[in-house]
């Protein structure tokens, strides 16, 4: 019942920047955390960044100092600013949200993903 839609992916040259957005919709009581994960062909899905409802953030080692995650004021949106992009950042970026549909039912939802391609 909780749907996530990502936007903002595309093709960019190395050293460039992109901004990704994710919006949650549907029926939910609260969202406790949102994050971004990515997956390249032949590789496992990996954490890019997460942010809690309290504002705590955690970044994957490979993106620290380059990417910035933030929550919208309404707390049903999450953004990812990708700076100083490298070819190895190429992959499908997925939005994730965890929380509760109601007082007793937790949820873990994923978006469809958006492609980010960084050329040399």
Tab-separated table of C-alpha atoms in Angstrom:
chain	number	residue	atom	x	y	z
A	1	UNK	CA	0.000	0.000	0.000
A	2	UNK	CA	3.042	2.266	0.304
A	3	UNK	CA	4.428	3.189	-3.082
A	4	UNK	CA	7.715	4.888	-3.860
A	5	UNK	CA	8.505	6.705	-7.088
A	6	UNK	CA	12.025	7.805	-7.990
A	7	UNK	CA	13.005	10.454	-10.488
A	8	UNK	CA	16.073	12.330	-11.626
A	9	UNK	CA	18.269	9.646	-13.123
A	10	UNK	CA	20.082	10.122	-16.373
A	11	UNK	CA	23.380	10.271	-18.202
A	12	UNK	CA	26.145	12.516	-16.930
A	13	UNK	CA	29.861	12.909	-17.527
A	14	UNK	CA	32.398	12.055	-14.870
A	15	UNK	CA	32.777	14.912	-12.434
A	16	UNK	CA	29.218	16.062	-12.952
A	17	UNK	CA	26.220	16.051	-10.652
A	18	UNK	CA	22.694	14.685	-10.487
A	19	UNK	CA	19.795	15.050	-8.093
A	20	UNK	CA	17.451	12.174	-7.320
A	21	UNK	CA	14.037	12.440	-5.703
A	22	UNK	CA	11.739	9.890	-4.137
A	23	UNK	CA	8.181	10.394	-2.955
A	24	UNK	CA	6.107	8.020	-0.858
A	25	UNK	CA	2.380	7.727	-1.320
A	26	UNK	CA	-0.408	5.507	-0.083
A	27	UNK	CA	-1.588	4.612	3.368
A	28	UNK	CA	0.927	4.670	6.174
A	29	UNK	CA	1.138	5.728	9.773
A	30	UNK	CA	4.767	6.789	9.895
A	31	UNK	CA	7.988	6.529	7.943
A	32	UNK	CA	10.930	5.892	10.231
A	33	UNK	CA	13.653	5.872	7.646
A	34	UNK	CA	14.327	6.337	3.971
A	35	UNK	CA	17.347	5.556	1.903
A	36	UNK	CA	18.976	4.941	-1.408
A	37	UNK	CA	20.564	1.724	-2.639
A	38	UNK	CA	22.166	0.979	-5.958
A	39	UNK	CA	22.953	-2.056	-8.054
A	40	UNK	CA	25.171	-2.462	-11.080
A	41	UNK	CA	25.062	-5.465	-13.430
A	42	UNK	CA	26.944	-8.368	-11.896
A	43	UNK	CA	27.172	-6.703	-8.499
A	44	UNK	CA	25.153	-6.941	-5.309
A	45	UNK	CA	22.847	-4.181	-4.204
A	46	UNK	CA	24.654	-1.838	-1.859
A	47	UNK	CA	23.750	0.933	0.514
A	48	UNK	CA	24.296	4.443	-0.780
A	49	UNK	CA	22.783	6.483	2.035
A	50	UNK	CA	20.059	6.356	4.664
A	51	UNK	CA	18.376	8.948	6.845
A	52	UNK	CA	16.116	8.431	9.852
A	53	UNK	CA	13.115	10.480	10.870
A	54	UNK	CA	15.351	12.049	13.498
A	55	UNK	CA	17.806	13.233	10.878
A	56	UNK	CA	20.638	10.767	11.457
A	57	UNK	CA	22.453	9.830	8.269
A	58	UNK	CA	24.665	6.970	7.189
A	59	UNK	CA	26.629	6.763	3.951
A	60	UNK	CA	28.359	4.012	2.117
A	61	UNK	CA	32.125	4.364	2.241
A	62	UNK	CA	32.455	4.919	-1.493
A	63	UNK	CA	30.178	7.978	-1.526
A	64	UNK	CA	31.134	9.757	1.689
A	65	UNK	CA	32.007	13.353	1.004
A	66	UNK	CA	30.423	13.290	-2.446
A	67	UNK	CA	26.722	12.492	-1.965
A	68	UNK	CA	24.206	14.161	0.336
A	69	UNK	CA	20.918	12.658	1.477
A	70	UNK	CA	18.095	14.751	2.877
A	71	UNK	CA	14.444	14.445	3.875
A	72	UNK	CA	11.717	16.774	2.769
A	73	UNK	CA	9.857	18.822	5.343
A	74	UNK	CA	6.793	16.605	4.946
A	75	UNK	CA	8.954	13.536	5.724
A	76	UNK	CA	7.457	11.525	2.879
A	77	UNK	CA	10.176	12.512	0.439
A	78	UNK	CA	13.882	11.884	0.263
A	79	UNK	CA	16.525	13.403	-1.961
A	80	UNK	CA	19.999	12.425	-2.993
A	81	UNK	CA	22.488	14.917	-4.356
A	82	UNK	CA	25.204	13.126	-6.295
A	83	UNK	CA	28.364	15.178	-6.794
A	84	UNK	CA	31.761	14.454	-8.304
A	85	UNK	CA	30.341	11.451	-10.085
A	86	UNK	CA	32.577	8.626	-11.207
A	87	UNK	CA	31.952	5.855	-13.754
A	88	UNK	CA	31.807	3.349	-10.913
A	89	UNK	CA	28.742	5.179	-9.587
A	90	UNK	CA	26.796	3.835	-12.559
A	91	UNK	CA	23.850	1.650	-11.648
A	92	UNK	CA	20.170	1.498	-10.877
A	93	UNK	CA	19.350	3.555	-7.818
A	94	UNK	CA	16.462	2.340	-5.664
A	95	UNK	CA	14.535	4.257	-3.053
A	96	UNK	CA	13.614	2.463	0.156
A	97	UNK	CA	11.303	3.380	3.014
A	98	UNK	CA	10.557	1.622	6.275
A	99	UNK	CA	7.911	2.404	8.814
A	100	UNK	CA	4.471	1.373	9.966
A	101	UNK	CA	1.287	1.107	7.936
A	102	UNK	CA	-0.599	1.390	11.218
A	103	UNK	CA	0.241	0.975	14.871
A	104	UNK	CA	1.079	-2.740	14.522
A	105	UNK	CA	2.030	-3.358	10.890
A	106	UNK	CA	5.562	-2.537	9.755
A	107	UNK	CA	6.377	-2.066	6.095
A	108	UNK	CA	9.471	-2.166	3.924
A	109	UNK	CA	8.858	-0.696	0.472
A	110	UNK	CA	11.022	-0.261	-2.608
A	111	UNK	CA	10.706	1.889	-5.677
A	112	UNK	CA	11.138	0.734	-9.257
A	113	UNK	CA	14.581	2.272	-9.564
A	114	UNK	CA	16.102	4.958	-11.729
A	115	UNK	CA	19.140	4.526	-13.944
A	116	UNK	CA	22.241	6.618	-13.349
A	117	UNK	CA	24.955	6.352	-15.971
A	118	UNK	CA	28.279	8.137	-15.599
A	119	UNK	CA	30.475	8.284	-18.681
A	120	UNK	CA	34.256	8.521	-18.656
